[in-house]
Amino acid sequence: MSRKKSSGLLQQLVFVGPSTVFFTAIIVIPFLLGLYYSFTNWNGVSGEVTWVGLDNFKQILTNDPDFGKAFWFTVRFTVIGIIVTNLLGFFLAYFLTKPLKTRNVLRTIFFMPNVIGGLLLGFIWQFIFVKGFSALGDSTGWSFFNLPWLGDATTAFWGIVIVFVWQTAGYLMVIYISSINNIPKDIIEAAEIDGASKLQILKSVIVPLVMPAVTVCLFLAISWSFKMFDLNLSLTKGGPFRSTESVALNIYNEAFQNNRYGLGTAKAIIFFIVVAVITSVQVKLTKSKEVES
Amino acid sequence: MEVSKKYRVGTLATELIMVVIALVFLTPFYFLFVNSVKTFGDLLTNSASWPKSFEWHNYARAWDITNFPTAFWNSLIVTVVSNLLLALFSAMSAYRMVRHNTRFNRFLFAIFVAAMVIPFQSIMIPLVKVMSSLGLMNSIPGLVVAYLGFGVPLSVFLFHGFVKGIPLEIEEAARVDGTSTYGTFFRIVLPLMKPMFVTVIILNTLWIWNDYLLPSLVLQSASLRTIPIATFAFFGQFTKQWDLALPALVLGILPVIVFFLAMQKYIVEGITQGAVKG
């Protein structure tokens, strides 16, 4: 019996051990340490760590306009980002599931921006906003292109939205395409025979049946836009005047630019709680709208 | 007859509209490419036009300044090694967790799943401390270890769902024939998991290859830079030198674009699979 038990233990260690060890060292321990540091005034360098209780949280919530600003930016960005990317992703998917001759090429093109990292995309678009748009403005005469892109708070906000949508719509499109393709053909045919218009079929048949995909796509879009960092850093560095600083970038700056690690980890804990609450509420809400075909 | 004709016109119109949207989608790539081969003066005055002459030596200079071969090699090593270990360890854990559904394993799995909502920024600050006390800072193996830690939750989750669908009979038959647990896993179950391996590797490749923040925290030496960090360092140094910056960007995105075009079918399948499970 004891031999069997010890070989079972060995198997458990061999199979589950490696991933548990890495997971613990890289996620669990830093997470717990972060909880601890958020109650201290640790500066990241010195060994001296003083317990300050809830002071960090108090300061963040009452006396940190930049964090509030970053939060407000992130919320606005997330709301607009998820609406536009999902609408565009679904729109592309809806038409690219029709028998178009070029649809495979088109799918490839729409997806392509997504394989490039956010950092490089930000730099590419920096050039386009600064030089490319003004060239387009000169040749087309459209004032849209001659706006001070990245130069003021409003246009920089929309600039980031444009790049984000360009980057992520294709990914959501792929998920919506597979979901639309999974709808049984006879349901749509039955609706056609009953005389339903294309719009009615879309509204009453397709949309309800792709709700599981909506759950997933909303979840992805929320977590991407809420955690946005790379794009922000390379496109605007949070400027002008910190108007496009995301929460993730704000935390990064607090810790690594200002060397206030205690404050940074406190922000990170608040950030974690918000992300966890928002994503779980969203999944619960959209799951309740899912139907079986 | 008439119905099908009408339908064709509608399809053609849809097709044309979609092609136009696709061209709009492609314009950033057009700007990037045509300006990467212009002289600095030509680039500033005619950003939208076709190059007057092709200055390919822009690429040679960007290649040297970014130290492209080193960055490419570092990115490749990190991505390949992290991926292989991540897929193997996760597959093993998920298999064990499904087949030995003990209370401990259920608890562990629940912790893995819960950890998926932790944003990277929430742990990055103490992570640096933990990694330096483990001696993992400023090294490629250290970075790989970090990716293993971060990649395990999603990968285990994906394999977990997949293993549940593998019929137990095959394993039982193997066991009756006298195969050990390890033999059953490596010779019978592992080959059956191939589709999920593809999914996990695709998702992790796109993430690890493009990641900037983690390597920027872990790696300090210039010789260890991955492509995103090399690009970032380059931009700090040569801000607004677009005749160098644009070719550097083209070099930076080329490997992943080539990978994407070659593996397209698997990438799309992987993302669909991952989304259904995730």
XYZ file of C-alpha atoms in Angstrom:
571
model
C 0.000 0.000 0.000
C 2.727 2.448 0.902
C 4.579 1.671 -2.321
C 1.481 2.393 -4.304
C 0.951 5.582 -2.367
C 4.476 6.822 -2.902
C 4.388 6.093 -6.623
C 1.112 8.020 -6.790
C 2.787 10.928 -5.041
C 5.707 10.759 -7.434
C 3.344 10.841 -10.397
C 1.518 13.815 -8.931
C 4.862 15.604 -8.536
C 6.054 14.758 -12.033
C 2.824 15.745 -13.758
C 1.588 18.701 -11.736
C 4.830 19.783 -10.040
C 6.570 21.850 -12.722
C 3.611 24.027 -13.647
C 2.674 24.530 -9.983
C 6.206 25.595 -9.062
C 6.447 28.166 -11.881
C 2.942 29.408 -11.231
C 3.636 29.841 -7.525
C 6.953 31.630 -7.996
C 5.776 33.964 -10.747
C 2.155 34.677 -9.847
C 1.150 33.586 -6.345
C 4.135 34.899 -4.383
C 4.330 38.268 -6.186
C 0.571 38.662 -5.801
C 0.716 38.049 -2.048
C 3.793 40.249 -1.698
C 1.940 42.933 -3.636
C -0.931 42.747 -1.158
C 1.591 43.287 1.624
C 3.515 46.093 -0.061
C 0.335 47.992 -0.814
C 0.153 48.708 2.930
C 3.741 49.986 3.092
C 5.804 52.888 1.859
C 8.397 50.678 0.129
C 10.443 52.604 -2.427
C 11.669 49.550 -4.292
C 15.339 50.047 -3.525
C 15.968 50.210 0.202
C 15.409 47.266 2.490
C 13.439 49.570 4.730
C 9.736 48.867 4.487
C 7.383 50.648 6.860
C 3.805 49.591 7.418
C 1.513 52.528 6.699
C -1.864 50.800 6.887
C -4.484 52.182 4.558
C -2.591 55.418 3.873
C -1.759 54.489 0.262
C -5.359 53.691 -0.539
C -6.534 56.829 1.176
C -4.103 58.909 -0.819
C -5.030 57.280 -4.126
C -8.744 57.673 -3.607
C -8.719 61.204 -2.192
C -5.556 62.917 -3.322
C -4.313 61.581 -6.638
C -5.897 63.486 -9.527
C -3.622 61.768 -12.067
C -4.822 58.336 -11.067
C -8.407 59.505 -11.256
C -7.697 60.977 -14.665
C -6.054 57.749 -15.851
C -9.013 55.790 -14.569
C -11.506 58.024 -16.318
C -9.503 57.773 -19.538
C -9.428 53.983 -19.276
C -13.164 53.750 -18.612
C -14.083 56.032 -21.528
C -11.652 54.210 -23.765
C -12.972 50.801 -22.751
C -16.613 51.712 -23.336
C -15.962 53.139 -26.789
C -13.351 50.542 -27.641
C -15.560 47.533 -26.917
C -18.558 48.969 -28.763
C -16.661 49.900 -31.911
C -14.460 46.794 -32.109
C -17.401 44.461 -31.567
C -19.649 46.231 -34.051
C -16.916 46.289 -36.681
C -15.818 42.731 -35.918
C -19.385 41.481 -36.233
C -20.031 43.569 -39.351
C -16.946 42.143 -41.072
C -17.841 38.617 -39.988
C -21.440 38.964 -41.190
C -20.392 39.939 -44.709
C -17.378 37.653 -44.883
C -19.567 34.616 -44.231
C -21.371 35.400 -47.484
C -20.061 33.665 -50.621
C -17.652 36.405 -51.706
C -14.882 35.437 -54.113
C -12.236 37.370 -52.210
C -13.362 36.463 -48.725
C -10.310 34.432 -47.729
C -7.953 37.209 -48.758
C -10.128 39.768 -47.009
C -10.203 37.764 -43.783
C -6.413 37.588 -43.870
C -6.110 41.339 -44.378
C -8.500 42.227 -41.558
C -6.774 39.891 -39.159
C -3.205 40.850 -40.037
C -2.747 43.890 -37.744
C -3.443 41.649 -34.796
C -0.340 39.523 -35.153
C 1.880 42.587 -34.757
C 2.600 43.657 -31.210
C 0.980 46.772 -29.776
C 4.317 48.469 -29.257
C 5.330 48.309 -32.913
C 1.818 49.230 -34.028
C 1.968 52.331 -31.858
C 5.191 53.453 -33.484
C 3.868 52.738 -36.979
C 0.765 54.804 -36.298
C 2.749 57.600 -34.749
C 4.281 58.112 -38.160
C 0.919 57.871 -39.884
C -0.740 60.403 -37.603
C 2.152 62.817 -37.811
C 3.178 62.523 -41.465
C 0.753 60.263 -43.308
C -2.450 62.019 -42.270
C -1.150 65.454 -43.189
C -0.123 64.094 -46.597
C -3.620 62.658 -47.039
C -5.060 65.957 -45.885
C -3.068 67.828 -48.512
C -4.102 65.539 -51.343
C -7.777 65.122 -50.398
C -8.416 68.493 -48.796
C -10.353 66.797 -45.965
C -9.931 68.694 -42.720
C -10.320 65.402 -40.835
C -6.747 64.502 -41.762
C -5.348 67.868 -40.754
C -6.519 67.708 -37.153
C -3.710 67.929 -34.592
C -3.597 64.147 -34.215
C -1.775 63.150 -31.016
C -1.351 66.881 -30.355
C -4.398 67.512 -28.184
C -6.349 65.520 -25.654
C -9.485 64.855 -27.728
C -7.835 63.839 -30.979
C -5.177 61.803 -29.189
C -7.960 59.876 -27.473
C -9.621 59.112 -30.802
C -6.242 58.359 -32.321
C -5.718 55.575 -29.805
C -9.267 54.339 -30.406
C -8.582 54.148 -34.170
C -5.401 52.134 -33.688
C -7.027 49.856 -31.124
C -9.955 49.146 -33.418
C -7.666 48.555 -36.384
C -5.654 46.117 -34.285
C -8.389 44.094 -32.599
C -11.466 44.055 -34.849
C -9.972 41.249 -36.953
C -9.479 38.994 -33.955
C -13.103 39.391 -32.901
C -14.117 38.893 -36.541
C -12.499 35.435 -36.520
C -14.523 34.424 -33.468
C -17.773 35.828 -34.889
C -17.160 34.080 -38.224
C -16.865 30.680 -36.612
C -19.928 31.372 -34.530
C -22.024 32.444 -37.540
C -20.817 29.415 -39.490
C -22.045 27.181 -36.676
C -25.623 28.350 -37.038
C -27.552 25.486 -38.653
C -28.385 26.400 -42.271
C -31.937 25.053 -42.001
C -32.877 27.599 -39.324
C -31.985 30.460 -41.644
C -33.675 28.752 -44.591
C -36.814 28.240 -42.543
C -36.836 31.925 -41.661
C -36.376 32.827 -45.343
C -39.270 30.598 -46.374
C -41.401 32.266 -43.717
C -40.675 35.512 -45.527
C -38.338 37.116 -43.015
C -36.230 39.952 -44.425
C -32.423 39.911 -44.187
C -32.584 42.428 -41.354
C -35.169 40.390 -39.463
C -33.051 37.248 -39.836
C -30.043 39.136 -38.566
C -31.899 40.538 -35.593
C -34.050 37.583 -34.597
C -32.016 34.569 -35.672
C -28.321 35.333 -36.076
C -27.727 37.724 -33.191
C -29.417 35.573 -30.515
C -27.572 32.488 -31.742
C -24.147 34.118 -31.647
C -24.572 35.330 -28.055
C -21.942 32.870 -26.755
C -19.464 34.519 -29.114
C -20.621 37.931 -27.897
C -19.812 36.854 -24.342
C -16.306 35.871 -25.348
C -15.691 38.900 -27.581
C -16.915 41.376 -24.970
C -14.731 39.691 -22.395
C -11.672 39.901 -24.648
C -12.335 43.499 -25.674
C -12.886 44.604 -22.076
C -9.757 42.965 -20.779
C -7.608 44.207 -23.679
C -8.767 47.787 -23.465
C -8.755 47.907 -19.696
C -5.214 46.565 -19.488
C -3.936 48.595 -22.421
C -0.293 49.491 -22.038
C 1.968 48.915 -25.061
C -0.087 50.937 -27.508
C -0.386 53.768 -25.062
C 3.302 53.840 -24.322
C 4.510 53.840 -27.908
C 1.793 55.995 -29.461
C 1.492 58.911 -27.047
C 3.463 57.988 -23.895
C 0.235 59.016 -22.152
C 0.424 62.573 -23.459
C -0.359 65.320 -24.156
C -0.353 66.367 -20.479
C -1.124 62.820 -19.283
C -4.519 63.025 -20.991
C -4.169 59.565 -22.579
C -2.467 57.819 -19.698
C -4.097 54.441 -19.050
C -4.320 52.947 -15.565
C -1.698 50.360 -16.481
C 0.686 53.085 -17.624
C -0.050 55.159 -14.526
C 0.865 52.215 -12.267
C 4.034 51.649 -14.269
C 5.056 55.300 -13.999
C 4.295 55.454 -10.295
C 6.534 52.505 -9.549
C 9.346 52.757 -12.045
C 9.533 56.508 -12.713
C 8.629 57.902 -9.288
C 10.047 54.952 -7.329
C 6.959 54.775 -5.150
C 6.511 51.024 -5.153
C 4.185 50.939 -2.157
C 1.818 53.375 -3.809
C 2.187 51.576 -7.139
C 1.262 48.204 -5.674
C -1.748 49.758 -3.921
C -2.914 51.084 -7.295
C -2.261 47.653 -8.771
C -4.488 46.025 -6.148
C -7.293 48.476 -6.851
C -6.797 47.809 -10.558
C -7.000 44.052 -10.005
C -10.237 44.339 -8.035
C -11.844 46.514 -10.685
C -10.811 44.196 -13.538
C -12.029 41.134 -11.650
C -15.394 42.696 -10.818
C -16.058 44.114 -14.290
C -15.157 40.948 -16.197
C -17.140 38.651 -13.923
C -20.213 40.894 -14.012
C -19.996 41.089 -17.813
C -19.655 37.330 -18.272
C -22.609 36.749 -15.960
C -24.778 39.320 -17.739
C -24.133 38.160 -21.302
C -24.277 34.494 -20.357
C -27.860 35.033 -19.266
C -28.653 36.206 -22.810
C -27.343 33.055 -24.467
C -29.867 30.743 -26.115
C -29.701 27.222 -27.519
C -30.394 26.717 -31.189
C -33.607 32.731 -62.285
C -34.280 36.337 -61.516
C -33.744 35.750 -57.840
C -30.277 34.368 -58.404
C -29.371 37.303 -60.688
C -30.441 39.830 -58.081
C -28.502 37.920 -55.478
C -25.350 38.098 -57.613
C -25.558 41.859 -57.956
C -25.975 42.167 -54.208
C -22.999 39.921 -53.588
C -20.873 41.876 -56.012
C -21.771 45.144 -54.275
C -20.920 43.616 -50.892
C -17.688 42.350 -52.335
C -16.701 45.775 -53.659
C -17.506 47.497 -50.375
C -15.483 44.945 -48.426
C -12.525 45.334 -50.786
C -12.596 49.096 -50.258
C -12.641 48.639 -46.469
C -9.753 46.195 -46.787
C -7.746 48.752 -48.758
C -8.346 51.290 -45.997
C -7.132 48.655 -43.524
C -3.970 48.214 -45.559
C -3.016 51.886 -45.890
C -0.842 51.923 -42.747
C 1.257 49.162 -44.295
C 1.509 51.157 -47.516
C 2.724 54.253 -45.678
C 5.157 52.215 -43.642
C 6.676 50.469 -46.612
C 6.942 53.273 -49.187
C 8.437 55.680 -46.679
C 10.917 53.138 -45.380
C 12.760 53.256 -48.713
C 12.753 57.035 -49.219
C 15.452 59.553 -48.469
C 14.750 61.671 -45.404
C 13.900 64.719 -47.531
C 11.593 62.811 -49.874
C 9.885 61.233 -46.867
C 9.140 64.584 -45.245
C 7.813 66.312 -48.342
C 5.940 63.449 -50.070
C 4.812 60.974 -47.423
C 1.936 59.654 -49.498
C 3.592 59.243 -52.892
C 5.471 56.318 -54.385
C 9.260 56.569 -53.707
C 11.309 58.500 -56.299
C 14.143 56.063 -55.785
C 14.450 53.010 -53.577
C 16.971 53.629 -50.811
C 17.510 50.061 -49.691
C 20.545 51.062 -47.665
C 18.099 52.511 -45.094
C 17.493 48.900 -44.217
C 21.187 48.108 -43.918
C 21.632 50.981 -41.461
C 18.576 50.057 -39.403
C 19.737 46.428 -39.398
C 23.080 47.464 -37.905
C 21.803 50.022 -35.408
C 19.092 47.802 -33.929
C 21.499 44.871 -34.003
C 18.657 43.026 -35.648
C 20.132 39.497 -35.825
C 20.737 39.453 -32.059
C 17.276 40.750 -31.234
C 15.687 38.298 -33.646
C 17.647 35.396 -32.187
C 16.743 36.370 -28.602
C 13.055 36.645 -29.477
C 13.186 33.307 -31.263
C 14.909 31.459 -28.404
C 12.586 32.882 -25.760
C 9.470 32.145 -27.797
C 10.435 28.607 -28.833
C 11.746 27.403 -25.468
C 8.886 28.979 -23.474
C 6.352 27.486 -25.849
C 7.684 23.946 -25.777
C 8.025 23.790 -22.006
C 4.731 25.561 -21.436
C 2.808 23.195 -23.686
C 4.446 20.094 -22.200
C 4.081 21.057 -18.528
C 0.531 22.303 -19.005
C -0.551 19.195 -20.890
C 0.894 16.988 -18.152
C -0.793 18.944 -15.366
C -4.137 19.108 -17.118
C -4.043 15.369 -17.809
C -3.310 14.561 -14.200
C -5.928 16.986 -12.926
C -8.649 15.455 -15.080
C -7.743 11.807 -14.524
C -6.989 12.189 -10.806
C -9.797 14.436 -9.813
C -8.771 14.715 -6.154
C -9.810 17.547 -3.910
C -6.284 18.980 -4.057
C -6.227 18.953 -7.849
C -9.648 20.562 -8.058
C -8.452 23.281 -5.691
C -5.287 23.831 -7.714
C -7.250 24.061 -10.934
C -9.626 26.588 -9.387
C -6.636 28.713 -8.348
C -5.220 28.542 -11.885
C -8.508 29.666 -13.378
C -8.953 32.451 -10.830
C -5.428 33.738 -11.527
C -6.382 34.429 -15.138
C -8.139 37.639 -14.136
C -5.027 39.083 -12.480
C -3.705 41.829 -14.761
C 0.038 41.736 -15.326
C 0.405 45.256 -13.931
C -0.962 44.051 -10.607
C 1.987 41.799 -9.940
C 4.818 43.266 -11.967
C 6.261 45.363 -9.138
C 6.840 42.600 -6.564
C 7.624 40.209 -9.417
C 10.845 42.090 -10.103
C 11.819 41.612 -6.469
C 10.973 37.914 -6.441
C 12.871 37.337 -9.672
C 15.950 39.147 -8.486
C 16.033 37.181 -5.246
C 15.790 33.989 -7.295
C 18.659 35.194 -9.496
C 16.461 35.262 -12.583
C 16.943 38.891 -13.566
C 18.730 39.934 -16.734
C 18.866 36.470 -18.216
C 17.078 34.664 -21.034
C 16.360 31.559 -18.888
C 14.908 33.891 -16.256
C 12.564 35.384 -18.826
C 11.534 31.890 -19.927
C 10.725 30.978 -16.316
C 8.539 34.084 -16.054
C 6.648 33.132 -19.215
C 6.123 29.633 -17.846
C 4.539 31.111 -14.741
C 2.299 33.501 -16.633
C 1.385 31.043 -19.369
C 0.456 28.086 -17.184
C -3.089 29.157 -16.163
C -4.556 29.598 -19.647
C -2.640 26.668 -21.140
C -3.690 24.277 -18.374
C -7.250 25.539 -18.705
C -7.312 24.837 -22.448
C -5.777 21.363 -22.102
C -8.093 20.596 -19.192
C -11.161 21.112 -21.340
C -9.632 19.015 -24.090
C -8.582 16.043 -21.943
C -12.130 15.743 -20.635
C -13.192 14.922 -24.178
C -10.666 12.113 -24.663
C -12.367 8.737 -24.147
C -10.973 6.791 -21.225
C -11.253 3.398 -22.986
C -8.065 3.862 -24.997
C -6.035 4.489 -21.869
C -7.632 1.576 -20.065
C -6.773 -0.715 -22.964
C -3.164 0.474 -22.864
C -3.007 -0.092 -19.143
C -4.394 -3.611 -19.468
C -1.610 -4.258 -21.958
C 0.840 -3.316 -19.214
C 1.784 0.243 -20.161
C 2.918 2.408 -17.240
C 1.239 5.719 -16.380
C 4.084 7.616 -18.008
C 3.977 5.394 -21.080
C 0.229 5.867 -21.367
C 0.608 9.617 -21.217
C 3.576 10.046 -23.545
C 2.723 7.368 -26.101
C -1.076 7.376 -26.130
C -2.518 10.602 -24.712
C 0.077 13.125 -25.877
C -0.402 12.311 -29.584
C -4.165 12.591 -29.133
C -3.739 16.094 -27.737
C -2.142 17.408 -30.912
C -4.981 19.774 -31.917
C -4.880 21.487 -28.528
C -1.092 21.693 -28.679
C -1.428 23.683 -31.882
C -3.945 26.030 -30.259
C -1.887 26.565 -27.123
C 1.326 27.126 -29.063
C -0.279 29.596 -31.467
C -1.860 31.678 -28.690
C 1.324 31.694 -26.617
C 3.530 32.485 -29.612
C 1.591 35.614 -30.552
C 1.660 36.777 -26.954
C 5.278 36.005 -26.091
C 6.773 37.190 -29.376
C 5.045 40.572 -29.133
C 5.346 41.136 -25.401
C 7.173 44.281 -24.392
C 6.558 44.918 -20.697
C 7.867 41.715 -19.132
C 11.160 41.566 -21.065
C 11.657 45.282 -20.447
C 11.453 44.635 -16.701
C 13.587 41.510 -16.701
C 16.308 42.205 -19.272
C 18.773 45.042 -18.954
C 21.738 44.138 -21.167
C 21.591 45.356 -24.734
C 22.811 41.960 -25.936
C 19.720 40.254 -24.479
C 17.135 42.530 -26.102
C 14.155 40.984 -27.829
C 12.641 42.671 -30.892
C 10.095 44.853 -29.032
C 12.714 46.124 -26.562
C 15.296 46.724 -29.270
C 12.681 48.730 -31.174
C 11.752 50.737 -28.104
C 15.375 51.521 -27.254
C 15.929 52.512 -30.850
C 13.020 54.967 -30.762
C 14.304 56.615 -27.626
C 17.588 57.223 -29.369
C 16.487 58.134 -32.871
C 13.192 59.931 -32.320
C 11.912 61.425 -35.560
C 14.686 59.884 -37.662
C 11.986 58.264 -39.715
C 14.327 57.161 -42.528
C 15.926 54.804 -39.965
C 12.893 54.165 -37.783
C 10.565 52.961 -40.536
C 12.903 50.290 -41.912
C 13.504 49.176 -38.325
C 9.756 48.807 -37.889
C 9.435 46.846 -41.128
C 12.207 44.510 -39.962
C 10.452 44.198 -36.608
C 7.077 43.194 -38.030
C 8.343 41.054 -40.919
C 9.065 37.828 -38.982
C 5.627 37.696 -37.383
C 3.874 38.568 -40.661
C 5.731 35.773 -42.444
C 4.846 33.410 -39.600
C 1.222 34.481 -39.820
C 0.955 34.034 -43.591
C 2.582 30.608 -43.391
C 0.530 29.365 -40.433
C -2.691 31.239 -41.169
C -4.975 28.233 -41.127
C -3.663 27.056 -37.765
C -3.735 30.541 -36.278
C -7.379 31.047 -37.131
C -8.260 27.581 -35.846
C -6.230 28.146 -32.702
C -7.946 31.412 -31.933
C -11.378 29.948 -32.530
C -10.599 26.948 -30.317
C -9.120 29.145 -27.615
C -12.135 31.444 -27.656
C -14.632 28.622 -27.355
C -12.830 27.214 -24.354
C -11.830 30.524 -22.828
